[in-house]
Amino acid sequence: MAKNQAESAKQPGVPAKVTFLEGRGELPMIEITTPWSTAEIYLQGAHVTHFKKQHEPPLLFLSQCSRFEEGYPIRGGVPIIFPWFGPREGMGAHGFARAKTWELKEFVPEADGSVSVRLRLPEYPEAATYPPFELEYVVKVSQELSLELVVTNKSAEDRLEIEGCLHPYFTVDDISAVSVIGLEGYTYLDRVADFARKVETERAIRISSEVDRTYLNATGNVEIHDARFGRLIRMEKKNSASTVLWNPWIAKAQQLPDFGNEEYRNMICVEPGNVASNNIALQPGESSSLQVKLSTAPLA
Ligand code: TA6
């Protein structure tokens, strides 16, 4: 992997570093090192593929079988789902933003040693069926990983209706020792039961089969407790009315060409967004900012 040493943060005494290089599949990638953590962002999809705090397992799961090819979504990390969630006749699932090359607008080494990277989705033909919009993404790397997806309706007269979601794959030691807390009481669409509407009754959700649930009007924060890693992953979110919970389990894992048959054991997706009946409608000039902060702590 050829490394071109690029700018490094010029904050006296703050060893933050931003390097631009060719990542896997020769796709352009940004490598970030802060005093607490490392991260990687591919320009394809503005895709955060790696975040790891020192002395901890990686926060994000990346499939060993992921393809790194232009136009093909990367499997793992944090895919950006926009402007639609789920399958769509004749088009890629989860919208086109994750398969397109984004533009790096700026990176800002902060005085505290963290680094913020701002990216923008350029105009692409696939967006022609929507009113003109601006889509920007800010990734802040520190002891935590903070993500903000901002969509603005640039039309002078048309309403912009979209679904948006951040689709993080979290690394877990073994899914059998994981519980998800914070979704109790919310109504969800159960994709594995033909999108039946159900109410979550579990305070601590355990995974022992395929789970694919869209929790609606679910504005609360979520925790993932990983008993084997002894780690708690906290997801604090703002301006997100939906949370999607997904683990493919055995059969679905075997159907996914870019996902290892056994990898379902080491990942879980908890996805903050605004999807289904929580989709976003913006009047001309309006913006919507989906924000999520991902942090970890020892599991008491
Ligand atoms: O977020 C859950 C989900 O919609 C699942 O149904 C599954 O399809 C997953 O996303 C992955 O989608 P992808 O298009 O990346 O294979």
Short mmCIF file of C-alpha atoms and ligand atoms in Angstrom, two decimals:
data_model
loop_
_atom_site.label_atom_id
_atom_site.label_comp_id
_atom_site.label_asym_id
_atom_site.label_seq_id
_atom_site.Cartn_x
_atom_site.Cartn_y
_atom_site.Cartn_z
CA MET A 1 0.00 0.00 0.00
CA ALA A 2 1.84 3.11 -1.21
CA LYS A 3 1.76 5.81 1.39
CA ASN A 4 2.09 9.44 0.40
CA GLN A 5 2.84 11.32 3.54
CA ALA A 6 0.52 14.25 3.30
CA GLU A 7 -0.37 17.04 5.61
CA SER A 8 -0.05 16.25 9.26
CA ALA A 9 -1.90 18.22 11.84
CA LYS A 10 0.16 21.26 12.67
CA GLN A 11 -1.05 21.63 16.20
CA PRO A 12 1.99 22.00 18.47
CA GLY A 13 2.31 18.91 20.65
CA VAL A 14 -0.78 17.20 19.27
CA PRO A 15 0.39 14.18 17.32
CA ALA A 16 -2.72 13.88 15.13
CA LYS A 17 -1.85 12.66 11.64
CA VAL A 18 -3.87 12.48 8.42
CA THR A 19 -2.43 10.46 5.56
CA PHE A 20 -3.84 10.02 2.07
CA LEU A 21 -3.05 6.76 0.40
CA GLU A 22 -4.25 4.01 -1.86
CA GLY A 23 -6.22 1.56 0.23
CA ARG A 24 -7.40 -1.90 -0.73
CA GLY A 25 -8.30 -2.27 -4.38
CA GLU A 26 -6.28 0.91 -4.95
CA LEU A 27 -9.27 2.91 -3.72
CA PRO A 28 -8.30 6.29 -2.26
CA MET A 29 -8.31 6.22 1.52
CA ILE A 30 -7.65 8.57 4.41
CA GLU A 31 -5.77 7.16 7.39
CA ILE A 32 -6.12 9.02 10.67
CA THR A 33 -4.07 8.65 13.82
CA THR A 34 -4.95 10.56 16.98
CA PRO A 35 -3.41 10.31 20.45
CA TRP A 36 -6.17 7.84 21.38
CA SER A 37 -7.21 6.03 18.23
CA THR A 38 -6.84 5.16 14.56
CA ALA A 39 -9.42 5.37 11.82
CA GLU A 40 -9.75 4.87 8.06
CA ILE A 41 -12.15 6.48 5.62
CA TYR A 42 -12.50 5.43 1.98
CA LEU A 43 -13.62 8.17 -0.41
CA GLN A 44 -15.89 5.56 -1.97
CA GLY A 45 -19.06 5.99 -0.01
CA ALA A 46 -17.25 8.27 2.49
CA HIS A 47 -17.00 4.90 4.12
CA VAL A 48 -15.48 4.69 7.60
CA THR A 49 -14.02 1.20 7.48
CA HIS A 50 -11.99 1.24 10.69
CA PHE A 51 -12.02 2.84 14.10
CA LYS A 52 -9.99 1.45 16.99
CA LYS A 53 -9.08 2.87 20.36
CA GLN A 54 -5.65 1.95 21.66
CA HIS A 55 -5.65 -1.21 23.82
CA GLU A 56 -9.14 -2.20 22.58
CA PRO A 57 -10.46 -4.47 19.84
CA PRO A 58 -11.62 -2.56 16.74
CA LEU A 59 -15.00 -0.89 17.22
CA LEU A 60 -16.08 -1.61 13.64
CA PHE A 61 -16.37 -4.97 11.90
CA LEU A 62 -15.08 -5.30 8.33
CA SER A 63 -15.80 -8.52 6.46
CA GLN A 64 -12.77 -10.51 5.34
CA CYS A 65 -14.75 -11.12 2.14
CA SER A 66 -15.59 -7.50 1.36
CA ARG A 67 -14.85 -6.37 -2.18
CA PHE A 68 -12.92 -3.16 -2.61
CA GLU A 69 -13.95 -2.25 -6.13
CA GLU A 70 -15.18 1.02 -7.50
CA GLY A 71 -18.97 1.14 -7.39
CA TYR A 72 -19.33 -1.89 -5.14
CA PRO A 73 -20.39 -1.22 -1.51
CA ILE A 74 -17.83 -2.17 1.12
CA ARG A 75 -19.15 -4.80 3.58
CA GLY A 76 -18.69 -3.58 7.12
CA GLY A 77 -17.58 -0.33 8.73
CA VAL A 78 -20.25 2.38 8.48
CA PRO A 79 -22.07 2.40 5.14
CA ILE A 80 -24.02 5.61 4.45
CA ILE A 81 -27.57 4.70 3.43
CA PHE A 82 -29.07 7.46 1.24
CA PRO A 83 -31.51 8.40 -0.32
CA TRP A 84 -33.47 5.20 0.29
CA PHE A 85 -33.29 2.34 2.80
CA GLY A 86 -33.70 -1.30 1.77
CA PRO A 87 -34.17 -2.86 -1.67
CA ARG A 88 -35.55 -0.90 -4.64
CA GLU A 89 -36.66 -2.45 -7.93
CA GLY A 90 -33.81 -2.52 -10.43
CA MET A 91 -31.45 -0.50 -8.25
CA GLY A 92 -28.89 -1.21 -5.54
CA ALA A 93 -30.26 -1.66 -2.05
CA HIS A 94 -29.78 1.21 0.40
CA GLY A 95 -29.39 3.96 -2.20
CA PHE A 96 -26.44 5.07 -4.30
CA ALA A 97 -24.44 7.27 -1.88
CA ARG A 98 -22.45 4.34 -0.49
CA ALA A 99 -21.27 3.22 -3.92
CA LYS A 100 -20.11 6.63 -5.18
CA THR A 101 -16.81 8.46 -4.73
CA TRP A 102 -17.18 11.41 -2.39
CA GLU A 103 -15.15 14.61 -2.40
CA LEU A 104 -12.88 15.50 0.52
CA LYS A 105 -13.76 19.10 1.42
CA GLU A 106 -11.42 19.62 4.37
CA PHE A 107 -9.88 18.04 7.36
CA VAL A 108 -9.46 20.01 10.55
CA PRO A 109 -7.01 18.91 13.21
CA GLU A 110 -8.61 20.16 16.43
CA ALA A 111 -6.61 21.64 19.30
CA ASP A 112 -7.54 18.68 21.53
CA GLY A 113 -5.80 16.22 19.20
CA SER A 114 -8.94 15.00 17.45
CA VAL A 115 -9.47 15.34 13.71
CA SER A 116 -12.64 16.28 11.82
CA VAL A 117 -13.00 15.31 8.16
CA ARG A 118 -15.70 16.86 6.00
CA LEU A 119 -16.81 15.15 2.81
CA ARG A 120 -19.42 15.94 0.16
CA LEU A 121 -21.33 13.79 -2.33
CA PRO A 122 -20.76 15.27 -5.79
CA GLU A 123 -23.59 15.42 -8.33
CA TYR A 124 -24.26 12.05 -9.94
CA PRO A 125 -26.83 11.03 -12.60
CA GLU A 126 -28.58 8.78 -10.10
CA ALA A 127 -29.67 11.90 -8.19
CA ALA A 128 -31.52 13.29 -11.22
CA THR A 129 -34.86 11.88 -10.07
CA TYR A 130 -34.63 13.93 -6.85
CA PRO A 131 -34.89 17.69 -6.37
CA PRO A 132 -31.38 19.18 -6.12
CA PHE A 133 -29.82 18.45 -2.75
CA GLU A 134 -26.51 18.82 -0.93
CA LEU A 135 -25.22 15.89 1.11
CA GLU A 136 -22.30 16.40 3.47
CA TYR A 137 -20.72 14.09 6.03
CA VAL A 138 -18.50 15.03 8.94
CA VAL A 139 -16.40 12.37 10.67
CA LYS A 140 -14.75 13.35 13.95
CA VAL A 141 -12.11 10.98 15.28
CA SER A 142 -11.02 11.22 18.93
CA GLN A 143 -11.53 8.82 21.83
CA GLU A 144 -14.93 8.48 20.23
CA LEU A 145 -16.17 8.32 16.67
CA SER A 146 -18.71 11.03 15.87
CA LEU A 147 -20.60 11.07 12.58
CA GLU A 148 -22.92 13.69 11.13
CA LEU A 149 -24.85 13.33 7.87
CA VAL A 150 -26.38 16.61 6.68
CA VAL A 151 -28.83 16.78 3.78
CA THR A 152 -30.06 20.15 2.45
CA ASN A 153 -32.90 20.70 -0.01
CA LYS A 154 -31.39 23.03 -2.63
CA SER A 155 -34.58 23.24 -4.66
CA ALA A 156 -36.38 26.59 -4.90
CA GLU A 157 -39.82 25.02 -4.95
CA ASP A 158 -39.85 21.22 -4.57
CA ARG A 159 -40.07 19.22 -1.35
CA LEU A 160 -37.28 16.66 -0.89
CA GLU A 161 -38.31 13.31 0.59
CA ILE A 162 -35.55 10.86 1.52
CA GLU A 163 -34.56 8.09 3.89
CA GLY A 164 -31.17 8.35 5.52
CA CYS A 165 -29.33 5.98 7.84
CA LEU A 166 -25.86 5.22 9.11
CA HIS A 167 -25.34 1.46 9.07
CA PRO A 168 -22.48 0.63 11.46
CA TYR A 169 -21.25 -2.95 11.76
CA PHE A 170 -19.87 -3.36 15.28
CA THR A 171 -17.24 -5.95 16.19
CA VAL A 172 -18.29 -8.32 18.96
CA ASP A 173 -16.34 -11.24 20.37
CA ASP A 174 -19.25 -13.66 20.06
CA ILE A 175 -22.84 -12.70 19.28
CA SER A 176 -24.07 -15.29 21.79
CA ALA A 177 -22.69 -13.14 24.63
CA VAL A 178 -24.08 -9.83 23.40
CA SER A 179 -27.15 -7.90 24.54
CA VAL A 180 -28.67 -4.75 23.08
CA ILE A 181 -30.25 -2.31 25.50
CA GLY A 182 -32.41 0.75 24.85
CA LEU A 183 -35.10 -0.46 22.47
CA GLU A 184 -37.65 -1.78 24.97
CA GLY A 185 -41.17 -0.49 24.38
CA TYR A 186 -40.64 0.70 20.81
CA THR A 187 -42.73 -0.62 17.91
CA TYR A 188 -40.72 -2.33 15.20
CA LEU A 189 -41.20 -3.79 11.73
CA ASP A 190 -39.95 -7.35 11.79
CA ARG A 191 -38.47 -8.09 8.37
CA VAL A 192 -38.06 -11.78 9.13
CA ALA A 193 -41.81 -11.97 9.87
CA ASP A 194 -42.97 -10.24 6.71
CA PHE A 195 -42.57 -6.78 8.27
CA ALA A 196 -45.10 -7.57 11.00
CA ARG A 197 -45.49 -4.70 13.48
CA LYS A 198 -44.43 -5.79 16.97
CA VAL A 199 -43.54 -4.13 20.26
CA GLU A 200 -40.13 -4.77 21.83
CA THR A 201 -40.63 -6.36 25.23
CA GLU A 202 -36.99 -7.15 26.04
CA ARG A 203 -34.92 -4.72 28.12
CA ALA A 204 -31.80 -6.63 26.98
CA ILE A 205 -32.22 -8.12 23.49
CA ARG A 206 -30.25 -11.29 22.83
CA ILE A 207 -29.52 -12.64 19.30
CA SER A 208 -29.98 -16.35 18.55
CA SER A 209 -31.37 -16.24 14.99
CA GLU A 210 -31.61 -13.80 12.09
CA VAL A 211 -32.74 -10.41 13.41
CA ASP A 212 -33.78 -7.62 11.05
CA ARG A 213 -35.90 -5.03 12.81
CA THR A 214 -36.69 -1.39 12.10
CA TYR A 215 -37.68 0.33 15.35
CA LEU A 216 -39.91 3.30 14.67
CA ASN A 217 -40.09 6.59 16.60
CA ALA A 218 -37.14 5.17 18.47
CA THR A 219 -35.23 8.29 19.44
CA GLY A 220 -33.43 6.78 22.42
CA ASN A 221 -29.74 5.94 22.77
CA VAL A 222 -28.66 2.31 22.56
CA GLU A 223 -25.98 0.26 24.29
CA ILE A 224 -24.37 -2.95 23.08
CA HIS A 225 -23.04 -5.03 25.98
CA ASP A 226 -20.35 -7.49 24.93
CA ALA A 227 -19.73 -9.78 27.90
CA ARG A 228 -16.83 -11.63 26.24
CA PHE A 229 -14.90 -8.47 25.31
CA GLY A 230 -16.01 -6.90 28.61
CA ARG A 231 -16.95 -3.85 26.56
CA LEU A 232 -19.95 -1.58 26.33
CA ILE A 233 -20.55 0.29 23.06
CA ARG A 234 -22.69 3.37 23.50
CA MET A 235 -24.60 4.96 20.62
CA GLU A 236 -25.84 8.46 21.37
CA LYS A 237 -27.91 9.85 18.55
CA LYS A 238 -29.63 13.13 17.60
CA ASN A 239 -32.28 13.81 14.95
CA SER A 240 -32.79 10.10 14.39
CA ALA A 241 -36.26 8.64 14.78
CA SER A 242 -35.45 5.09 13.67
CA THR A 243 -33.02 2.44 14.84
CA VAL A 244 -32.41 -0.71 12.80
CA LEU A 245 -31.10 -3.89 14.43
CA TRP A 246 -29.58 -6.57 12.20
CA ASN A 247 -27.67 -9.79 12.41
CA PRO A 248 -27.87 -12.08 9.35
CA TRP A 249 -27.29 -15.29 11.33
CA ILE A 250 -26.39 -18.51 9.50
CA ALA A 251 -28.56 -18.80 6.39
CA LYS A 252 -28.40 -15.12 5.36
CA ALA A 253 -24.66 -15.05 6.02
CA GLN A 254 -24.26 -17.93 3.57
CA GLN A 255 -26.28 -16.02 0.97
CA LEU A 256 -24.13 -12.89 1.11
CA PRO A 257 -21.23 -13.22 -1.37
CA ASP A 258 -19.10 -10.62 0.41
CA PHE A 259 -19.60 -11.93 3.93
CA GLY A 260 -17.97 -14.97 5.55
CA ASN A 261 -20.23 -17.85 6.54
CA GLU A 262 -19.13 -17.65 10.18
CA GLU A 263 -18.77 -13.86 10.40
CA TYR A 264 -22.28 -13.42 11.80
CA ARG A 265 -20.77 -14.49 15.13
CA ASN A 266 -18.53 -11.42 15.32
CA MET A 267 -20.75 -8.55 14.31
CA ILE A 268 -23.99 -6.74 15.00
CA CYS A 269 -25.54 -3.78 13.20
CA VAL A 270 -27.34 -1.09 15.22
CA GLU A 271 -28.24 1.65 12.75
CA PRO A 272 -29.39 5.19 13.57
CA GLY A 273 -31.46 6.78 10.86
CA ASN A 274 -34.76 8.11 9.58
CA VAL A 275 -36.40 5.37 7.52
CA ALA A 276 -39.83 3.94 6.66
CA SER A 277 -42.57 6.07 8.28
CA ASN A 278 -39.79 8.13 9.88
CA ASN A 279 -38.50 9.31 6.49
CA ILE A 280 -37.45 12.93 6.08
CA ALA A 281 -39.40 15.59 4.13
CA LEU A 282 -37.53 18.88 3.63
CA GLN A 283 -39.08 22.08 2.30
CA PRO A 284 -36.91 24.19 -0.05
CA GLY A 285 -33.82 25.39 1.78
CA GLU A 286 -34.35 23.14 4.82
CA SER A 287 -31.63 20.84 6.18
CA SER A 288 -31.62 17.75 8.35
CA SER A 289 -28.60 16.63 10.40
CA LEU A 290 -28.38 13.02 11.57
CA GLN A 291 -25.81 12.82 14.34
CA VAL A 292 -24.36 9.86 16.21
CA LYS A 293 -21.57 9.55 18.74
CA LEU A 294 -20.04 6.10 19.25
CA SER A 295 -18.05 5.48 22.41
CA THR A 296 -16.86 2.51 24.45
CA ALA A 297 -16.39 1.80 28.13
CA PRO A 298 -15.46 -1.25 30.20
CA LEU A 299 -18.50 -3.38 30.96
CA ALA A 300 -18.94 -3.22 34.73
O1 TA6 B 1 -29.95 -2.95 7.85
C1 TA6 B 1 -30.54 -4.20 7.68
C2 TA6 B 1 -30.55 -4.53 6.20
O2 TA6 B 1 -31.54 -3.82 5.52
C3 TA6 B 1 -30.72 -6.04 6.08
O3 TA6 B 1 -31.98 -6.35 5.56
C4 TA6 B 1 -29.58 -6.46 5.16
O4 TA6 B 1 -30.00 -6.43 3.82
C5 TA6 B 1 -28.55 -5.40 5.50
O5 TA6 B 1 -29.29 -4.20 5.60
C6 TA6 B 1 -27.38 -5.32 4.56
O6 TA6 B 1 -27.80 -4.74 3.38
P1 TA6 B 1 -26.77 -4.77 2.15
O7 TA6 B 1 -27.50 -4.12 1.03
O8 TA6 B 1 -25.56 -4.01 2.59
O9 TA6 B 1 -26.44 -6.21 1.94
#
